Tab-separated table of C-alpha atoms in Angstrom:
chain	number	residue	atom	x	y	z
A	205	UNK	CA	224.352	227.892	223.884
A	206	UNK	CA	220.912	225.515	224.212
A	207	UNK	CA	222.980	222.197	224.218
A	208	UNK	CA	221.930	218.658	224.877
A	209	UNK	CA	223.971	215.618	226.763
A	210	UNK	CA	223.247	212.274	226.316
A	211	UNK	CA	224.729	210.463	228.935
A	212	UNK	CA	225.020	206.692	227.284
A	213	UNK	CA	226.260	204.426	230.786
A	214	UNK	CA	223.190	201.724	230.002
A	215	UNK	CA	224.156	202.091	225.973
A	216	UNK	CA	222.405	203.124	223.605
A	217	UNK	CA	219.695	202.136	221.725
A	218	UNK	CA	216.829	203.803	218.649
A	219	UNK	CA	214.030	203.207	221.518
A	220	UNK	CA	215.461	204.741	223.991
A	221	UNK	CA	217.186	207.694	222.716
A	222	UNK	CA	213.546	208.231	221.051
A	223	UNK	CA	212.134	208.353	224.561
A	224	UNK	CA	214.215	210.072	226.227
A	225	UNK	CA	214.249	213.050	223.697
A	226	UNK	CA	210.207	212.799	223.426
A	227	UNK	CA	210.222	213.423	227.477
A	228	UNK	CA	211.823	216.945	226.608
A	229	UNK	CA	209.230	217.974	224.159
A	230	UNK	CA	205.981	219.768	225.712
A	231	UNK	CA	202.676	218.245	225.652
A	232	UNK	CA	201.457	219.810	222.557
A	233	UNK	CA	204.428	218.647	220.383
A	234	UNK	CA	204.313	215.280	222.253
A	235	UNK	CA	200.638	214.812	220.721
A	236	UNK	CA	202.108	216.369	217.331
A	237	UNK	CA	204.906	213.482	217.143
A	238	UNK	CA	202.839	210.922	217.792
A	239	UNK	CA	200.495	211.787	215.262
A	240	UNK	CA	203.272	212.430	212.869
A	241	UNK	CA	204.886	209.165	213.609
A	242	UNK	CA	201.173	207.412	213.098
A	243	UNK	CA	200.970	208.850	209.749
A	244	UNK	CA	204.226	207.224	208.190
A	245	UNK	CA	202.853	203.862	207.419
A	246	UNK	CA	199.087	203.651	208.718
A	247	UNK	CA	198.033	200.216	209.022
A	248	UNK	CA	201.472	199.014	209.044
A	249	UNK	CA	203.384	201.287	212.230
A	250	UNK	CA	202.125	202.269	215.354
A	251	UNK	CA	203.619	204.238	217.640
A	252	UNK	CA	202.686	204.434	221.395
A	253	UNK	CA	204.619	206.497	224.716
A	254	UNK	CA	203.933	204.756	227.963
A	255	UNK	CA	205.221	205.466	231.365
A	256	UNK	CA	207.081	202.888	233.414
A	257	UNK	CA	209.771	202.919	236.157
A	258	UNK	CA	213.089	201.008	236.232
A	259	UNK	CA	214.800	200.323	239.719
A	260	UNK	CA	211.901	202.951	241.087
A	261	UNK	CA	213.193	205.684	238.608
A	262	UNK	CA	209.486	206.647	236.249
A	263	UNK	CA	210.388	207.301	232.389
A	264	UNK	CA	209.121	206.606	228.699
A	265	UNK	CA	209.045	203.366	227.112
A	266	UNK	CA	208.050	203.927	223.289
A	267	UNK	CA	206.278	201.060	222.129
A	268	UNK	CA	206.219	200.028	218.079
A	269	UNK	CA	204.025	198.122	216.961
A	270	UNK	CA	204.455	196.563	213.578
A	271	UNK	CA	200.969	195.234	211.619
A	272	UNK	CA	199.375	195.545	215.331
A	273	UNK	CA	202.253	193.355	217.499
A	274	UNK	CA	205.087	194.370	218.867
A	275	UNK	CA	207.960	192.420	218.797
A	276	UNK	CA	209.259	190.093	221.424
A	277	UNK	CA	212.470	191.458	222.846
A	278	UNK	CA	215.791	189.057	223.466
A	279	UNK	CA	218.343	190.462	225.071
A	280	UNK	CA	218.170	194.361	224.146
A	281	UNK	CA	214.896	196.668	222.933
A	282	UNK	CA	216.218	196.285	219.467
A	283	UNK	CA	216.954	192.712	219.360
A	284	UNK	CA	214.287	190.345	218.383
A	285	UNK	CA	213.448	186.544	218.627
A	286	UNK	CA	212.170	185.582	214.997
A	287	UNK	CA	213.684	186.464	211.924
A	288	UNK	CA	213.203	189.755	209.689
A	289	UNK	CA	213.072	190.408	205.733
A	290	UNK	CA	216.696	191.371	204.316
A	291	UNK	CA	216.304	194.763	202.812
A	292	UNK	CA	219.287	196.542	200.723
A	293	UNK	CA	220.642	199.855	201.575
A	294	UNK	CA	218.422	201.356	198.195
A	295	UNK	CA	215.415	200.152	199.237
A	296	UNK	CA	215.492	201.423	202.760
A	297	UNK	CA	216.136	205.005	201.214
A	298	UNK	CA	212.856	204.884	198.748
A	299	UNK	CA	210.836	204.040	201.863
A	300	UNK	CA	212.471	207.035	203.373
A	301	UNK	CA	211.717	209.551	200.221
A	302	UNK	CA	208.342	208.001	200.578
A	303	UNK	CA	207.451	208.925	203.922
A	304	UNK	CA	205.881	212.381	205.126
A	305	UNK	CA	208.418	214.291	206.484
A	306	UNK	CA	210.376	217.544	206.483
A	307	UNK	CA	213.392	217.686	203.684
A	308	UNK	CA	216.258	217.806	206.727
A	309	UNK	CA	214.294	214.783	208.772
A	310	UNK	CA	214.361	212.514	205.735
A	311	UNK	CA	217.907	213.695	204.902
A	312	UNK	CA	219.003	212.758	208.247
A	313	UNK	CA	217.207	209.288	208.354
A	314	UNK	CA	219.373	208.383	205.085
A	315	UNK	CA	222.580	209.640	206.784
A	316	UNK	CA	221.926	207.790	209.277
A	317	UNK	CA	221.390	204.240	207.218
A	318	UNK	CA	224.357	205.652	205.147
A	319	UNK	CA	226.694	204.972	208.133
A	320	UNK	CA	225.225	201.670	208.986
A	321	UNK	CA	225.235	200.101	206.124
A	322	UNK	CA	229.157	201.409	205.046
A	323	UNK	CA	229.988	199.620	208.973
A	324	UNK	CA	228.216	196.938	207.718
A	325	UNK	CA	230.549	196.845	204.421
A	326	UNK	CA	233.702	197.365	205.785
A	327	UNK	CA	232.851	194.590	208.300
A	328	UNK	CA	231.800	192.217	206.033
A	329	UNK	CA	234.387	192.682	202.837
A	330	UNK	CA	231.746	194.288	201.114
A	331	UNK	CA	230.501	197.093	199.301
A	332	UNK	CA	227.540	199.242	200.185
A	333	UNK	CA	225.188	198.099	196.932
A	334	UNK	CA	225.973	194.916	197.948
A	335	UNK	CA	224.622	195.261	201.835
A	336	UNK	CA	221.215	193.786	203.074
A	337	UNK	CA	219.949	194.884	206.424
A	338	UNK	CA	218.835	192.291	208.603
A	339	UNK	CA	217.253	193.704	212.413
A	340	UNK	CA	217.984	197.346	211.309
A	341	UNK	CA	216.057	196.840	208.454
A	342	UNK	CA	212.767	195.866	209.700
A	343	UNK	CA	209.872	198.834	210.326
A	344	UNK	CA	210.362	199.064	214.296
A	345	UNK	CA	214.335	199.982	213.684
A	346	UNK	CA	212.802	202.330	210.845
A	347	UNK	CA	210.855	204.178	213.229
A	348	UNK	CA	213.917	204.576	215.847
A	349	UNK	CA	215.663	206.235	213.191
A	350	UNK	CA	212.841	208.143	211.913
A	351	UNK	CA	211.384	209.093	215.278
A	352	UNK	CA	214.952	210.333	216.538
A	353	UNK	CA	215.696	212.366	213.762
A	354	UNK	CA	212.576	214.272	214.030
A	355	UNK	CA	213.007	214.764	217.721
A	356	UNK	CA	216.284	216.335	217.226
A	357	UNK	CA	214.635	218.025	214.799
A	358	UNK	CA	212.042	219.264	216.721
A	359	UNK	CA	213.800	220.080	220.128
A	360	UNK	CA	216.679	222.348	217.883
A	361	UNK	CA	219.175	222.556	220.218
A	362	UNK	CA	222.387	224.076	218.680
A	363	UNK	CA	224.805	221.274	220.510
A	364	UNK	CA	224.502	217.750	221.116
A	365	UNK	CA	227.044	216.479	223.493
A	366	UNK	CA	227.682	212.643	224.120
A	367	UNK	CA	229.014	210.678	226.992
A	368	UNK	CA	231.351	207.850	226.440
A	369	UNK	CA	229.476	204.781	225.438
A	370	UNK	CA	228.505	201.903	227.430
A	371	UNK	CA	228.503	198.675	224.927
A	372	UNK	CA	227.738	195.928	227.410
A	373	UNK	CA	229.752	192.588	227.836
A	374	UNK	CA	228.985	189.050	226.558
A	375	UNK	CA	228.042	187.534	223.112
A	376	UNK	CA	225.055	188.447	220.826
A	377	UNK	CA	222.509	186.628	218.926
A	378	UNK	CA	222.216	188.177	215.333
A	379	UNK	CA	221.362	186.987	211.894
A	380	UNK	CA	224.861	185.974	210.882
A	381	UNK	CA	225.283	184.301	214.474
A	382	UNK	CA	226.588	184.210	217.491
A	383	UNK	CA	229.091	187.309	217.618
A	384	UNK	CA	231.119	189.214	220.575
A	385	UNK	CA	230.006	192.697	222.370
A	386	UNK	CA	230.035	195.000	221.011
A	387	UNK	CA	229.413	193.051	217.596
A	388	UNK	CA	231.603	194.406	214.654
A	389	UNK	CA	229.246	196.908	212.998
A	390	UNK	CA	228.788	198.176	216.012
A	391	UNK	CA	232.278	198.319	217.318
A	392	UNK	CA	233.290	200.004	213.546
A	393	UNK	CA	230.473	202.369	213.818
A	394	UNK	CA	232.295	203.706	217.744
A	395	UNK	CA	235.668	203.694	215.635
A	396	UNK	CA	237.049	207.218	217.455
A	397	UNK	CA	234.472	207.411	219.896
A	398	UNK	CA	234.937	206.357	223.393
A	399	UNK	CA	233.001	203.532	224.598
A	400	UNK	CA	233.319	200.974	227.854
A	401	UNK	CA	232.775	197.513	228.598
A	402	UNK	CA	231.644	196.526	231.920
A	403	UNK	CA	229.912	193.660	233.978
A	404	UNK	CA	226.308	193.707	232.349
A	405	UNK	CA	226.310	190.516	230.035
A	406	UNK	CA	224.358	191.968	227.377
A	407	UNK	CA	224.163	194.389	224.085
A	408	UNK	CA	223.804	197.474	225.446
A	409	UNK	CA	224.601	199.847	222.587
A	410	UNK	CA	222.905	198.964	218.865
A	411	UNK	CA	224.120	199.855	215.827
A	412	UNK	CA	220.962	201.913	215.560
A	413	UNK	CA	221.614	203.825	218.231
A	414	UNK	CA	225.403	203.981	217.445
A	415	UNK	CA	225.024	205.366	214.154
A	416	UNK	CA	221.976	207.929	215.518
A	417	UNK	CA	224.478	209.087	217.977
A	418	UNK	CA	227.793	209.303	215.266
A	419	UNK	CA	225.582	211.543	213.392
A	420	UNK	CA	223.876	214.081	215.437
A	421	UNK	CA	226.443	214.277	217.970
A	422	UNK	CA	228.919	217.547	218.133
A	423	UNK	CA	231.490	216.002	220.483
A	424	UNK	CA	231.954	212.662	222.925
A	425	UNK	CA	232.938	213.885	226.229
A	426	UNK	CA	232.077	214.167	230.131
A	427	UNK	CA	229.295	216.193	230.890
A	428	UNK	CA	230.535	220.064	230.789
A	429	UNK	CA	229.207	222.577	233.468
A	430	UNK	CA	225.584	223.084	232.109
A	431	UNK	CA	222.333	225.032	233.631
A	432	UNK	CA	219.643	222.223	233.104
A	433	UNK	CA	216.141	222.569	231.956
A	434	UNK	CA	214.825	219.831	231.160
A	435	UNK	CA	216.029	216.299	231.911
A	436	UNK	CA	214.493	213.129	229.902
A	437	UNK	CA	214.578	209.077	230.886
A	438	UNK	CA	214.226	207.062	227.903
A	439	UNK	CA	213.883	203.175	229.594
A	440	UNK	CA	214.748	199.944	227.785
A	441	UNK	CA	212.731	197.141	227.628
A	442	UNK	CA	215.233	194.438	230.212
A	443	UNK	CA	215.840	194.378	233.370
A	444	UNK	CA	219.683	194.723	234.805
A	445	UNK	CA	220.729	195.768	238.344
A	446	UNK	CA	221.562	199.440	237.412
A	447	UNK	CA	218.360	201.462	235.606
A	448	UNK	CA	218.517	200.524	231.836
A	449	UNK	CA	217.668	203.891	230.452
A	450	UNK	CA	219.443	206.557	228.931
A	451	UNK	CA	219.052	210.142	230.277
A	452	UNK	CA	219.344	213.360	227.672
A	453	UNK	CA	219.985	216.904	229.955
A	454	UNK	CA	218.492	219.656	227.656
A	455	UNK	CA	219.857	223.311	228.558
A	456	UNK	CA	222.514	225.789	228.690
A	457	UNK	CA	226.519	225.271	228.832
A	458	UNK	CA	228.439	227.791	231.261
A	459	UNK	CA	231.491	228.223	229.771
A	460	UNK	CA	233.798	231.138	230.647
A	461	UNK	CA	231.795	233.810	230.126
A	462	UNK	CA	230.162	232.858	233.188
A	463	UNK	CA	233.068	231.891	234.784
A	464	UNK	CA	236.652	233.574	235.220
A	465	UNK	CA	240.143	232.415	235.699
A	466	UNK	CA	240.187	234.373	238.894
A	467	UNK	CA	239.558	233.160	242.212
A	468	UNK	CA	239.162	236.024	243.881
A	469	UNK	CA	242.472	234.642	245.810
A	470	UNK	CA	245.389	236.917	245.479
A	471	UNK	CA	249.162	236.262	247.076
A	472	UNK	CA	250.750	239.185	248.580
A	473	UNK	CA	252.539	240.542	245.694
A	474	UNK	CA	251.526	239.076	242.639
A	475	UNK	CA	249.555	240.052	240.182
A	476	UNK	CA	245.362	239.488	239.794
A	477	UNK	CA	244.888	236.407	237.402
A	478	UNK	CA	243.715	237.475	233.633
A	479	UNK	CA	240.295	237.243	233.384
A	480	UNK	CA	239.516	235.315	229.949
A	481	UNK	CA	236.111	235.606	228.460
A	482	UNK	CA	234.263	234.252	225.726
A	483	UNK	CA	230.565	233.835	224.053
A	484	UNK	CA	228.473	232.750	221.469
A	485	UNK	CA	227.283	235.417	218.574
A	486	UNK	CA	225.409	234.775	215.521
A	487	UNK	CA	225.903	235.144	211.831
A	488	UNK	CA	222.770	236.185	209.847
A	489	UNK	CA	223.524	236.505	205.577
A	490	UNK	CA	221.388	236.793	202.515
A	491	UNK	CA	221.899	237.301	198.716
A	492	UNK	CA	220.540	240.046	197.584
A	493	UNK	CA	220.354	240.934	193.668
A	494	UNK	CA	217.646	243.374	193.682
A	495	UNK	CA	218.447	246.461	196.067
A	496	UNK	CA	220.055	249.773	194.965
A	497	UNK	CA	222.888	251.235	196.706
A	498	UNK	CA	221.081	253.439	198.377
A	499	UNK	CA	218.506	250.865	200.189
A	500	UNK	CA	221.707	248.851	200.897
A	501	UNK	CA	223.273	252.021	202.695
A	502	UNK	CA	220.265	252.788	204.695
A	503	UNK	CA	219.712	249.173	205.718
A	504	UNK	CA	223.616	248.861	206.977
A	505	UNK	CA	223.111	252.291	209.024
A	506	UNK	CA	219.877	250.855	210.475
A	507	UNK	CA	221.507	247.251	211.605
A	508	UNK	CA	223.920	249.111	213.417
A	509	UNK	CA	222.074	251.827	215.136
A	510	UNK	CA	219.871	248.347	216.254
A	511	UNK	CA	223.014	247.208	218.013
A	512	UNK	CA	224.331	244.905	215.367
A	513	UNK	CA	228.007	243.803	216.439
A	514	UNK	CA	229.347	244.222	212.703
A	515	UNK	CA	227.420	244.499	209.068
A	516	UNK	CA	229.199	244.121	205.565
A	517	UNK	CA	228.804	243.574	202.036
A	518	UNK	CA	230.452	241.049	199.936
A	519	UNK	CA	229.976	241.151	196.210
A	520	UNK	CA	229.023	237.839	194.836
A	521	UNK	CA	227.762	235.732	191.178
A	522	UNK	CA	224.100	234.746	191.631
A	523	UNK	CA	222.129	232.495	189.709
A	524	UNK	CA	220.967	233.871	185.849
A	525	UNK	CA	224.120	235.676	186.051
A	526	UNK	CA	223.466	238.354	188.008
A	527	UNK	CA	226.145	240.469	190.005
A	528	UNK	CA	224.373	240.616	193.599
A	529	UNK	CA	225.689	241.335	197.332
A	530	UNK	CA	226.397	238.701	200.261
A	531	UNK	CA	225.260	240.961	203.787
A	532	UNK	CA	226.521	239.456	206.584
A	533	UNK	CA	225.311	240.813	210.021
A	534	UNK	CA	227.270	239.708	213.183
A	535	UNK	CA	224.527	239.809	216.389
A	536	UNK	CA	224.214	238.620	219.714
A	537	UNK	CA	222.635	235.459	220.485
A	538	UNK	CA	219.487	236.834	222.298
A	539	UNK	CA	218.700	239.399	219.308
A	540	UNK	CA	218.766	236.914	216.727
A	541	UNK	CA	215.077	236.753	215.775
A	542	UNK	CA	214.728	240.320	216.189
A	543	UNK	CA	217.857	240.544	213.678
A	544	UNK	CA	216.238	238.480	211.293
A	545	UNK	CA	212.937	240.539	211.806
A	546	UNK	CA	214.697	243.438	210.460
A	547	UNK	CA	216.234	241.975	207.758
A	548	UNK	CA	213.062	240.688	206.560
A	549	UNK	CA	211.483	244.093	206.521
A	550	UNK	CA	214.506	246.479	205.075
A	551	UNK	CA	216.129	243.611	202.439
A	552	UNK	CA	214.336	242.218	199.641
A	553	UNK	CA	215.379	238.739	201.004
A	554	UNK	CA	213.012	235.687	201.564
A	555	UNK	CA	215.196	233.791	203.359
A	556	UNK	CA	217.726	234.171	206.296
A	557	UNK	CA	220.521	231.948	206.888
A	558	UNK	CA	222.304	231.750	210.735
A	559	UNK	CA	225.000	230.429	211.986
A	560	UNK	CA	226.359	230.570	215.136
A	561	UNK	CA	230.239	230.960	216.805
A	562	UNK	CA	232.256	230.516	219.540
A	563	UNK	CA	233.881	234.045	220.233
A	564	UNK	CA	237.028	234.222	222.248
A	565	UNK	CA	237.611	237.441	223.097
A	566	UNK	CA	239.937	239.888	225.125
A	567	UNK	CA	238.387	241.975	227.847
A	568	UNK	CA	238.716	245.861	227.391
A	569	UNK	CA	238.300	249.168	229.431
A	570	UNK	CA	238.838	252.795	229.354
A	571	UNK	CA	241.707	255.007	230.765
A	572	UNK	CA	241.751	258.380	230.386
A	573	UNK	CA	245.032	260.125	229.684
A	574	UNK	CA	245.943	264.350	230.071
A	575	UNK	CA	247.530	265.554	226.784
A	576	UNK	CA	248.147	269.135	226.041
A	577	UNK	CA	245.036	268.798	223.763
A	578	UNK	CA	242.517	267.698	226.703
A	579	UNK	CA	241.575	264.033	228.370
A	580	UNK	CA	241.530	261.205	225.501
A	581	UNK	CA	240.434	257.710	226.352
A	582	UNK	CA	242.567	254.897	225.731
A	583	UNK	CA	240.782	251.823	225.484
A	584	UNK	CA	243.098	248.498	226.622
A	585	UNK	CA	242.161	245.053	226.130
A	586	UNK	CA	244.317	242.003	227.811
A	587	UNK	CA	243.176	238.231	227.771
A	588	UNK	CA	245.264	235.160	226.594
A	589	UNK	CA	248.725	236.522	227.319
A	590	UNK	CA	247.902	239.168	225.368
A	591	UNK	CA	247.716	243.165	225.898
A	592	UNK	CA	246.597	246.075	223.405
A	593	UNK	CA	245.520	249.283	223.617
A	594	UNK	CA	244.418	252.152	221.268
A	595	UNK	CA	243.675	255.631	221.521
A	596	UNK	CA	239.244	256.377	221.074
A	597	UNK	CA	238.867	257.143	217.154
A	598	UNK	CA	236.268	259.556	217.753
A	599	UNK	CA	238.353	261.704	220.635
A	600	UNK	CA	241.314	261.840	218.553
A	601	UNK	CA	238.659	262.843	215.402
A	602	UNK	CA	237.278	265.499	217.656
A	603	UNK	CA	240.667	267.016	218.112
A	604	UNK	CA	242.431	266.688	214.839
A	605	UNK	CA	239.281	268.812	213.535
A	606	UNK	CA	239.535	271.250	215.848
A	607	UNK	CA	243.599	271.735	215.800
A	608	UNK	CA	243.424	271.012	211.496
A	609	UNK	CA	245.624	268.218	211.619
A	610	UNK	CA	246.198	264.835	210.362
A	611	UNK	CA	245.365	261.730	213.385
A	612	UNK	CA	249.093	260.924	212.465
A	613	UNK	CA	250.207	263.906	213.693
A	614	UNK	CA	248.010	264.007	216.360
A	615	UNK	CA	249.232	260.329	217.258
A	616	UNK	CA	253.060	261.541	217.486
A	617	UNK	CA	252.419	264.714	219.628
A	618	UNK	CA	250.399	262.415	222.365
């Protein structure tokens, strides 16, 4: 499964999340974001990728410029030193609507305000029509958001892992004052999440970056056993002793599929260790109201004879009330596209939904067992504590046909 990790120990913050995920892209979609993020707001938002180093370690530092200056930093990237417009929760989600992008970006740049501004409620006694956004709010902490969704966007992977937070240590300068790390929207905003103080006087983790990372992420953990592809450095604008960037792994997580319960060690008698195994398939559906049995038949037989792990038909209500059929066709990862290729071609569909699972799943082989009717192969599957077995369908078919009797019969007499 393609899976990011975001490993958070300098915090986290719009900027740098933004950088670090831009590093993964190639440099044709690196161009392509840039211009995309030029386009928002011409002659009112710039944004630029430079390269610098931090404690010798070479990065991205994205630089936004706001009416052609960027703003001077205090003690964090998204921290600034002269005051910024209040803008409510509403108005921050017309801009939104009003910018170029893609339906899910825009979606996701208002989910991600959503959760802000409710931390920013809850922490203040208010309600979220009554919120007004003071650094969040300005055009820099727009494009954060904005740039980060549309990187996540872009990259696709199909998990986004977190590390456990960094929030820094020490007092903050904000709008309403002079308040403790990590300051209370931010602190409500990591409410189940774990997070870290440490020695590093300063904000380390923003509410924009808290509330990025609440909403794409699929879990907060250490890093699980991964094959890396790509690795992105997203730096920060201060200086500390440690490298103030955050680092995003993009690539694959080995989980026991690729690795078995058994050692390979085995004590004089005992017995070999289970071997558990699991993997990722996918689920590809469509609703289909204009197919005749017949075409639906044909297309089923064709799926499978593809290598389709599993297809079936669900009857369902469609829209204009029309009776219609839910197909559902179970595939491994790898042959997704070529899954949804064929589905394409045989359905009358426009449109192919996927999703994907976790499969746990018991590992099976073959015996073959003399009965007075010839060899039949029972297949037995063990995994989990668990053992089964069964008898091959199409052997004990074979044989019923030729002796003329029922597979229950057959079963008894084997």
């Amino acid at each position: 499964m393609s899976t990011l990790y975001i490993e958070c120990k300098m915090g986290a913050a719009g900027d740098m999340l933004m950088a670090a995920l831009y590093e993964l892209l190639s440099p044709s979609q690196k161009e392509q974001f840039l211009n995309t993020m030029n386009a928002l707001l011409p002659g009112e938002l710039e944004v630029h990728a430079k390269s610098d180093t931090k404690c010798g370690i070479r990065g991205t530092h994205i630089h936004v410029l706001v009416h052609g200056k960027e703003e001077a930093p205090c003690m964090h990237s998204e921290e600034h030193t002269h005051p910024h417009e209040h803008h409510s929760y509403h108005s921050i989600l017309e801009k939104i609507r009003a910018l170029p992008l893609p339906p899910e970006v825009a979606s996701d740049a208002a989910a991600v305000y959503r959760l802000i501004g409710e931390a920013e409620a809850s922490v203040h006694g208010s309600s979220l029509d009554q919120i007004h956004f003071h650094e969040v709010g300005s055009l820099d902490a727009l494009a954060d958001v904005v740039g980060c969704c549309l990187l996540f966007h872009e990259i696709g992977a199909q998990r986004i892992l977190v590390s456990p937070i960094h929030v820094g240590n020490g007092t903050v300068h904000c709008a309403h004052g002079i308040l403790p790390v990590p300051a209370p929207a931010t602190a409500k905003l990591l409410e189940g999440i774990p997070f870290y103080t440490g020695n590093i006087m300063s904000e380390l983790c923003t509410p924009t970056g808290a509330a990025i990372l609440r909403h794409f992420a699929s879990d907060f953990c250490a890093m699980p056993p991964m094959l890396t592809s790509q690795i992105g450095l997203g730096l920060g604008t201060k200086d500390f002793p440690v490298a103030n960037c955050v680092r995003i792994f993009l690539g694959k997580t080995v989980d026991a599929s690729d690795v078995t319960s058994n050692t390979g060690f085995q004590p004089a008698g005992e017995a070999t260790t289970e071997t558990l195994q699991a993997d990722h398939i996918v689920d590809l559906s469509c609703n289909l109201d204009d197919m005749t049995g017949e075409d639906l038949g044909y297309c089923m037989d064709l799926l499978l004879a593809e290598g389709a792990l599993d297809v079936f038909y669900q009857p369902i209500q469609m829209k204009k009330n029309r009776p219609g059929i839910l197909l559902h066709c179970f595939c491994e990862e790898a042959d997704r596209d070529r899954f949804i290729r064929l589905l394409l071609l045989h359905t009358t569909t426009r449109g192919v939904r996927y999703t994907n699972y976790s499969r746990a799943k018991l590992v099976s082989h073959f015996e073959e067992v003399p009965t007075p009717y010839g060899t039949i192969r029972n297949k037995i599957s063990t995994g989990y504590g668990v053992t089964k077995s069964k008898y091959e369908y199409e052997d004990l078919k074979k044989i019923a046909q030729q002796e003329q009797i029922s597979l229950a019969e057959l079963r008894k007499q084997i």
